[in-house]
mmCIF file of C-alpha atoms in Angstrom:
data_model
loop_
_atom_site.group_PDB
_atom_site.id
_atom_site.type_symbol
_atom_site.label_atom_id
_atom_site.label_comp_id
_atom_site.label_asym_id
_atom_site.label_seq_id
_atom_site.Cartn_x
_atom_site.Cartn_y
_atom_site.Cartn_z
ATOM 1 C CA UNK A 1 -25.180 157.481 -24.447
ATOM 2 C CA UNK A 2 -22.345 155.434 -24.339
ATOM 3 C CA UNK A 3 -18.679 156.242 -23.557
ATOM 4 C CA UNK A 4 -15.233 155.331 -23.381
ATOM 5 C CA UNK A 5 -12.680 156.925 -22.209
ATOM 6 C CA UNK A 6 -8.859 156.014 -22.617
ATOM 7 C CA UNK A 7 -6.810 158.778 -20.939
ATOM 8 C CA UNK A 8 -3.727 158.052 -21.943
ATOM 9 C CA UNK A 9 -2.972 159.835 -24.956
ATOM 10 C CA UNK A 10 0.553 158.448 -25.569
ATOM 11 C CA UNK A 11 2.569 155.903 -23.965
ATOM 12 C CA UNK A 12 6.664 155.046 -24.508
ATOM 13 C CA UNK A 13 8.448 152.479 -23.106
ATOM 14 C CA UNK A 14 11.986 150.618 -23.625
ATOM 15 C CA UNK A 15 11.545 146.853 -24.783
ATOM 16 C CA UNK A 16 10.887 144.533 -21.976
ATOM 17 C CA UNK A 17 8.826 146.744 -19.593
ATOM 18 C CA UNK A 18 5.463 146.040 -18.377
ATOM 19 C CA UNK A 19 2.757 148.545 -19.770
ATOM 20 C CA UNK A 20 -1.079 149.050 -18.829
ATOM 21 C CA UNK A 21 -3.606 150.512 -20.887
ATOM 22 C CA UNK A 22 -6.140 152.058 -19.153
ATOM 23 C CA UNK A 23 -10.174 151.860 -20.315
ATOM 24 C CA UNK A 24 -12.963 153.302 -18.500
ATOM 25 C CA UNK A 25 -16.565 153.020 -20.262
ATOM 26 C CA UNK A 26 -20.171 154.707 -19.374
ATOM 27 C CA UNK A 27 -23.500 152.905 -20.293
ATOM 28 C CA UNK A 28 -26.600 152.400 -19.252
ATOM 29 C CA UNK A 29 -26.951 149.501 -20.413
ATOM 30 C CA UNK A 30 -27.221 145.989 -18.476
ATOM 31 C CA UNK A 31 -26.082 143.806 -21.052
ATOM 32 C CA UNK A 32 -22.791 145.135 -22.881
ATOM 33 C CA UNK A 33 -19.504 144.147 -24.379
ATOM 34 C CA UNK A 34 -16.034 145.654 -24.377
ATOM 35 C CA UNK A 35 -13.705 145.064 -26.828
ATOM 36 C CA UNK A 36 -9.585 146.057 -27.483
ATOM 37 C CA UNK A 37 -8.100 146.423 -31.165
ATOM 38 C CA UNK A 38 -4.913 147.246 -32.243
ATOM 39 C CA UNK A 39 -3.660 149.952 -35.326
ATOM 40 C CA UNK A 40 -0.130 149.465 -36.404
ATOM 41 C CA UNK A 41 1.643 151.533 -38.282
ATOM 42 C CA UNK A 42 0.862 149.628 -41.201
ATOM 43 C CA UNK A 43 -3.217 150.708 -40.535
ATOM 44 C CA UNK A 44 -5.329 147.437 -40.629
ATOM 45 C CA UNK A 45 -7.510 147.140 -36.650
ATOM 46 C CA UNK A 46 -6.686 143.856 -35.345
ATOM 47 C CA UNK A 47 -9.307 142.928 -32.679
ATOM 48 C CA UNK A 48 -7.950 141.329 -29.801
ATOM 49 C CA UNK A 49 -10.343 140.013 -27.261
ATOM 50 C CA UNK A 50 -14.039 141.095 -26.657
ATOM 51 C CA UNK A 51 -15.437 140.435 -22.797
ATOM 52 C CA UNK A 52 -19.198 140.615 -21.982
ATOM 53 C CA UNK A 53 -20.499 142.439 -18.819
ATOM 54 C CA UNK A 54 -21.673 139.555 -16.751
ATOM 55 C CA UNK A 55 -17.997 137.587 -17.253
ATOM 56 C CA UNK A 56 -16.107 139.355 -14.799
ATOM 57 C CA UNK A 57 -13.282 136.798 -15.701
ATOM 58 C CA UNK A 58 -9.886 138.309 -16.416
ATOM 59 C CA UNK A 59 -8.230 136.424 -19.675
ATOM 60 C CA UNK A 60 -4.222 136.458 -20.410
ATOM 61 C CA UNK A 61 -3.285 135.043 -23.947
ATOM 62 C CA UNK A 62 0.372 135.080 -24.003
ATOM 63 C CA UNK A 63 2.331 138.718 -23.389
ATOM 64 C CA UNK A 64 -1.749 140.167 -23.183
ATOM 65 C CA UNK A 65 -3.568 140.073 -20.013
ATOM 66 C CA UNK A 66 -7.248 142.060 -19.866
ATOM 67 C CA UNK A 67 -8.875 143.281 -16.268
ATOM 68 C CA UNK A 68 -12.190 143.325 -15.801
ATOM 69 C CA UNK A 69 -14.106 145.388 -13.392
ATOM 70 C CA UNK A 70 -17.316 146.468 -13.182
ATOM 71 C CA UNK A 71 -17.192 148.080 -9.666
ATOM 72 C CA UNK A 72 -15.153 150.961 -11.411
ATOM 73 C CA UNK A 73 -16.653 150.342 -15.757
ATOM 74 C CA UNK A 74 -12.861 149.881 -16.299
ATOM 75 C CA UNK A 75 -11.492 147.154 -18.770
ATOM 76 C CA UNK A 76 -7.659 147.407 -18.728
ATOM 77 C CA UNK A 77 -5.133 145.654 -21.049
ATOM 78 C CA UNK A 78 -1.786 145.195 -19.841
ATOM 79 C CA UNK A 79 1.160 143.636 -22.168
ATOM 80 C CA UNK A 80 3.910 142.078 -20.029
ATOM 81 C CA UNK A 81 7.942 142.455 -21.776
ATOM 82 C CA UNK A 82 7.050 144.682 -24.355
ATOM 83 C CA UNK A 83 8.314 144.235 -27.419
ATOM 84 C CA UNK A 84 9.042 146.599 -30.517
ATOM 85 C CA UNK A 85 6.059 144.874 -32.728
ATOM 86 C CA UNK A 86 3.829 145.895 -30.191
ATOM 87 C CA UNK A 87 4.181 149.304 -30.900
ATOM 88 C CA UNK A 88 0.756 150.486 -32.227
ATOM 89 C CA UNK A 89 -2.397 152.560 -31.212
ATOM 90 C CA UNK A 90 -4.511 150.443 -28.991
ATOM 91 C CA UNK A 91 -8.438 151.213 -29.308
ATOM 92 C CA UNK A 92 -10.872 150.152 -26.413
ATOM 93 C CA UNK A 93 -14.334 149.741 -27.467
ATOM 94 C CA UNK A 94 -18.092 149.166 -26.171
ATOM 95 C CA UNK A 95 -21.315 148.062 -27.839
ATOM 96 C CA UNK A 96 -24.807 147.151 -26.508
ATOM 97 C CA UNK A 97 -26.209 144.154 -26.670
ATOM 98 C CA UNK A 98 -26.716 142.777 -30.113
ATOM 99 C CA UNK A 99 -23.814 144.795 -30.810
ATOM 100 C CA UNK A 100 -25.633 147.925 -31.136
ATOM 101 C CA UNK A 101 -24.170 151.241 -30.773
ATOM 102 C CA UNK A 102 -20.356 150.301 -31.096
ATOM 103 C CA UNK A 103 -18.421 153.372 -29.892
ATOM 104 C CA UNK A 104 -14.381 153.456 -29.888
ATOM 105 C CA UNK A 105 -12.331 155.134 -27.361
ATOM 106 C CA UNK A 106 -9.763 157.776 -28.421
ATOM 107 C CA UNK A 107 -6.877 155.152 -28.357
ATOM 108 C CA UNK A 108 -3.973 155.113 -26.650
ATOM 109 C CA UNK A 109 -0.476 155.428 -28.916
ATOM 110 C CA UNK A 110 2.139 152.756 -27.438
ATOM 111 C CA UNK A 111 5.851 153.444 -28.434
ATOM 112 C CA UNK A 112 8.261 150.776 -27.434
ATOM 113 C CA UNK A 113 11.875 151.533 -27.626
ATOM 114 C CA UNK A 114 14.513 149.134 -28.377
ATOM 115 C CA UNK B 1 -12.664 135.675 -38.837
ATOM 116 C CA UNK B 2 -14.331 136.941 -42.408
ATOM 117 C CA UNK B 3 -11.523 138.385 -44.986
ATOM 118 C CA UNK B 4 -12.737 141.877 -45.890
ATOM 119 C CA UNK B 5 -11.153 143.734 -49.231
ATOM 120 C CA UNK B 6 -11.595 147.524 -50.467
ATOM 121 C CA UNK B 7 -11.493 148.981 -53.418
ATOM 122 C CA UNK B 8 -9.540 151.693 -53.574
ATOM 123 C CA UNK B 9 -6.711 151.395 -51.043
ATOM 124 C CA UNK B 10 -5.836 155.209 -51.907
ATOM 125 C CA UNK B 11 -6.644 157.617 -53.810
ATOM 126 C CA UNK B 12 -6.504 161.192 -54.103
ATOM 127 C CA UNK B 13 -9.237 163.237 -55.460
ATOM 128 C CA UNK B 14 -10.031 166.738 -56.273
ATOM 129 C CA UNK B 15 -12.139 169.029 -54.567
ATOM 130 C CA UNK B 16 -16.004 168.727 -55.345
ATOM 131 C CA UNK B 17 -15.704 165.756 -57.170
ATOM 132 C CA UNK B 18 -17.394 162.026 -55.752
ATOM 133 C CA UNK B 19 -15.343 158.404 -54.839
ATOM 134 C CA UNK B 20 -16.915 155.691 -54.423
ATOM 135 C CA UNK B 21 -15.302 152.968 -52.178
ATOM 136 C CA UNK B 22 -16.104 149.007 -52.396
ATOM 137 C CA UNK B 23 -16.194 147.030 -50.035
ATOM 138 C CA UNK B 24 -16.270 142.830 -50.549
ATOM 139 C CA UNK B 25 -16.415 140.152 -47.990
ATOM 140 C CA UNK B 26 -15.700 136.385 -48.325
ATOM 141 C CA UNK B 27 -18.540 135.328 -46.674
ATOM 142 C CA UNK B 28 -22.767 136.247 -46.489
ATOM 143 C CA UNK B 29 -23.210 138.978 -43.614
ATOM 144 C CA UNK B 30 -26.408 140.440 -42.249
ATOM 145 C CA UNK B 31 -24.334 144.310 -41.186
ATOM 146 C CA UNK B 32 -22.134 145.855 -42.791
ATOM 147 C CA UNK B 33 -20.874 148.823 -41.301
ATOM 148 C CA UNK B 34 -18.620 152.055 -42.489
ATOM 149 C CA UNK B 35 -16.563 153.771 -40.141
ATOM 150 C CA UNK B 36 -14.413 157.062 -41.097
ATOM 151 C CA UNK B 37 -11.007 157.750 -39.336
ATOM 152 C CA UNK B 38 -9.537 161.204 -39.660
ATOM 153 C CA UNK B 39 -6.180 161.975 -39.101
ATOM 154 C CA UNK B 40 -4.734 161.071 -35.954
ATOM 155 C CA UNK B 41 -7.953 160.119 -34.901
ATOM 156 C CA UNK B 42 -10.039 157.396 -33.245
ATOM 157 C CA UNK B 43 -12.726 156.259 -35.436
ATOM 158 C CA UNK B 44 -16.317 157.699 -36.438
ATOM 159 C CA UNK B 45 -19.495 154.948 -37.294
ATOM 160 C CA UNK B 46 -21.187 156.799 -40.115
ATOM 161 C CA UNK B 47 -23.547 154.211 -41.378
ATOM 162 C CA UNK B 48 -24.878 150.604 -40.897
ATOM 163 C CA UNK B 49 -26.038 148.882 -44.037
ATOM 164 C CA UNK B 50 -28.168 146.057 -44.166
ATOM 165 C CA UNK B 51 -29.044 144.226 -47.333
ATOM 166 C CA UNK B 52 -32.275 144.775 -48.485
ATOM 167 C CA UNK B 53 -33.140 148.674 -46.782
ATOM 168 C CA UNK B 54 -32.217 151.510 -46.123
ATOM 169 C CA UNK B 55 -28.470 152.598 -44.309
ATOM 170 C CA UNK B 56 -29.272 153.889 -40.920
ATOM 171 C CA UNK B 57 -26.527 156.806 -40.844
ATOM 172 C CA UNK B 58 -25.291 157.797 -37.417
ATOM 173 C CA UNK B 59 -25.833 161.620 -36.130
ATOM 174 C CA UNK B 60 -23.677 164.347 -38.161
ATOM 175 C CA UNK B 61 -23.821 161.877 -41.172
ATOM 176 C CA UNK B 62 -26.531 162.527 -43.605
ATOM 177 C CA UNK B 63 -26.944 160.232 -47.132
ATOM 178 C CA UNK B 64 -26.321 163.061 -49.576
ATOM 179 C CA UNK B 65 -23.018 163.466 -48.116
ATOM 180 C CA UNK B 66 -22.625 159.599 -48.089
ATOM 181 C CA UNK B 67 -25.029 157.281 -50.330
ATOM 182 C CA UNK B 68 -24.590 153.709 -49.154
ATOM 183 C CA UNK B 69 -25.601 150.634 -51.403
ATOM 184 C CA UNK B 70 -25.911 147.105 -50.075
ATOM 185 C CA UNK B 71 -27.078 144.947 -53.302
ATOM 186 C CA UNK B 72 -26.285 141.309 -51.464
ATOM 187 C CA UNK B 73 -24.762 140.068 -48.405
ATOM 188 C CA UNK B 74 -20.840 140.400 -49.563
ATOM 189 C CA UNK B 75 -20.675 143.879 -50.976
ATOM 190 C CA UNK B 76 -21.563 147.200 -50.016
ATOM 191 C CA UNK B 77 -20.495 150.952 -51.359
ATOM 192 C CA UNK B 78 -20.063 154.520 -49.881
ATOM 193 C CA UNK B 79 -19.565 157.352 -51.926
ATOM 194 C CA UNK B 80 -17.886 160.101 -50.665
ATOM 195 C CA UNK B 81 -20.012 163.264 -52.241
ATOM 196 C CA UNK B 82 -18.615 166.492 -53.143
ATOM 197 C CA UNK B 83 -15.555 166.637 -51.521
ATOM 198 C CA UNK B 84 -13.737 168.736 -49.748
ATOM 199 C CA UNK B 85 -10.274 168.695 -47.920
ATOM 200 C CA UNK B 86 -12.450 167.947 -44.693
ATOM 201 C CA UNK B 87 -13.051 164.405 -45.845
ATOM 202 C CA UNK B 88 -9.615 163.443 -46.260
ATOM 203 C CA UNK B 89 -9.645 160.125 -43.637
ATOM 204 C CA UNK B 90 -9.636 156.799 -43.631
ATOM 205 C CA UNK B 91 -12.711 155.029 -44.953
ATOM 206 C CA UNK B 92 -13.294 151.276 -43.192
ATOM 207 C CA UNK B 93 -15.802 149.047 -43.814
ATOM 208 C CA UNK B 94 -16.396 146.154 -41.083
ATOM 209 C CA UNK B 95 -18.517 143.511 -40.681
ATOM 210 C CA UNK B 96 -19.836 141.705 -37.215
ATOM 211 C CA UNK B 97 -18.265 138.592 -36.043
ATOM 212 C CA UNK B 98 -21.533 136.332 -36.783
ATOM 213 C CA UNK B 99 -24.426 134.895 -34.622
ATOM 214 C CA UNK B 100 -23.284 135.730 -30.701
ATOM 215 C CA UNK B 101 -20.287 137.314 -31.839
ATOM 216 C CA UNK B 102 -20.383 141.165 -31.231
ATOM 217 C CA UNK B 103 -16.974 141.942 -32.298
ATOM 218 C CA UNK B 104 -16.208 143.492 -35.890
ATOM 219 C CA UNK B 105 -13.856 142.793 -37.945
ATOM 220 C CA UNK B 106 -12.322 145.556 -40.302
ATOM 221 C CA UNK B 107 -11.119 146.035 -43.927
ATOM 222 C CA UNK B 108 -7.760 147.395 -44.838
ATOM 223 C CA UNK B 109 -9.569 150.727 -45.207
ATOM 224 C CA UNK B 110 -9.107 153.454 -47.909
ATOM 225 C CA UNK B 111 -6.853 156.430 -47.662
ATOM 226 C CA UNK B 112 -8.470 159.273 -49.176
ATOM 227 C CA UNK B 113 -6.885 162.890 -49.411
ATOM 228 C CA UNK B 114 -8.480 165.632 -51.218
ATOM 229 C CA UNK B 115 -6.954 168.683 -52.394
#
């Protein structure tokens, strides 16, 4: 069965730290995808960026930055000068291939103070 | 991205009583899925609904609980049966990102508490 596992309940930091999100995922599965989404307060799940398994390729769009590794099924997101807006509960996420059997982590609640 | 919209964005409903939630995308999709978020909580696949059959409902879900209808390729329903104050969550529907594309993309969702 498939797994992810975001231990970090809650994180809080002050406006213009660095912050990691930490993802580590379980399958079976050769052929995969991982996936981050954001909840604000507001509700709606933004997605973000979705990787496959054999691009081992790390990807920064702007503040975001995503680290891939397979040797340890971890898929971290890290968001570089935090800012208030990005306060939100970030979601990691893994699916099969077809995008079967989509299962969400248990989020991770990011608090930044001003 | 599709633009997803669902009918009711809140509601709160009386014990033992039924809601049923739309759901209406902009565009033809193959899956439509619904997804149930309790409080404070990550969410919960219950169903995926695919025009033309039968929902395939996900383990601890059962379609007496939660009847899905999928008439076409923009609109599905769920109805929330005989509730209780255990089903008070948030109800999203979500469709998949298209041919290649394995990422979904999420309603607004619907805000139910029953008392």
């Amino acid at each position: 069965a498939q797994k992810v596992t975001q231990a970090q309940t809650e994180i809080s930091v002050v406006e213009k730290e660095d912050v990691t999100l930490d993802c580590v995922y379980e399958t079976r599965d050769t052929t995969y995808y991982l996936f981050w989404y954001k909840q604000p307060p507001s509700g709606e799940l933004v997605f973000l960026i979705r990787r496959n398994s054999f691009d081992e390729q790390n990807e920064i769009s702007g503040r975001y930055s995503w680290n891939f590794q397979k040797s340890t099924s971890s898929f971290n997101f890290t968001i570089t000068a935090s800012q208030v807006v990005d306060s939100a509960v970030y979601f990691c996420a893994l699916s099969g291939n077809y995008g079967q059997n989509f299962v969400f982590g248990p989020g991770t609640r990011l608090s930044v103070l001003p | 991205s599709a633009v997803i919209s669902q009918k009711p964005s809140r509601d709160i409903c009386q014990r033992g009583t039924s809601l049923t939630i739309q759901c209406q995308v902009d565009s033809q999709v193959t899956m439509m899925f619904w997804y149930r978020q309790q409080p404070g909580q990550s969410l919960t696949l219950i169903a995926t609904a695919n025009q033309g059959s039968e929902a395939t409902y996900e383990s601890g879900f059962v379609i007496d609980k939660f009847p899905i209808s999928r008439p076409n390729l923009t609109f599905s329903t769920l109805t929330v049966s005989n509730m209780s104050p255990e089903d008070s969550s948030i109800y999203l529907c979500s469709v998949g990102g298209g041919r290649g594309s394995y990422e979904q993309y999420f309603g607004p969702g619907t805000r139910l508490t029953v008392t």
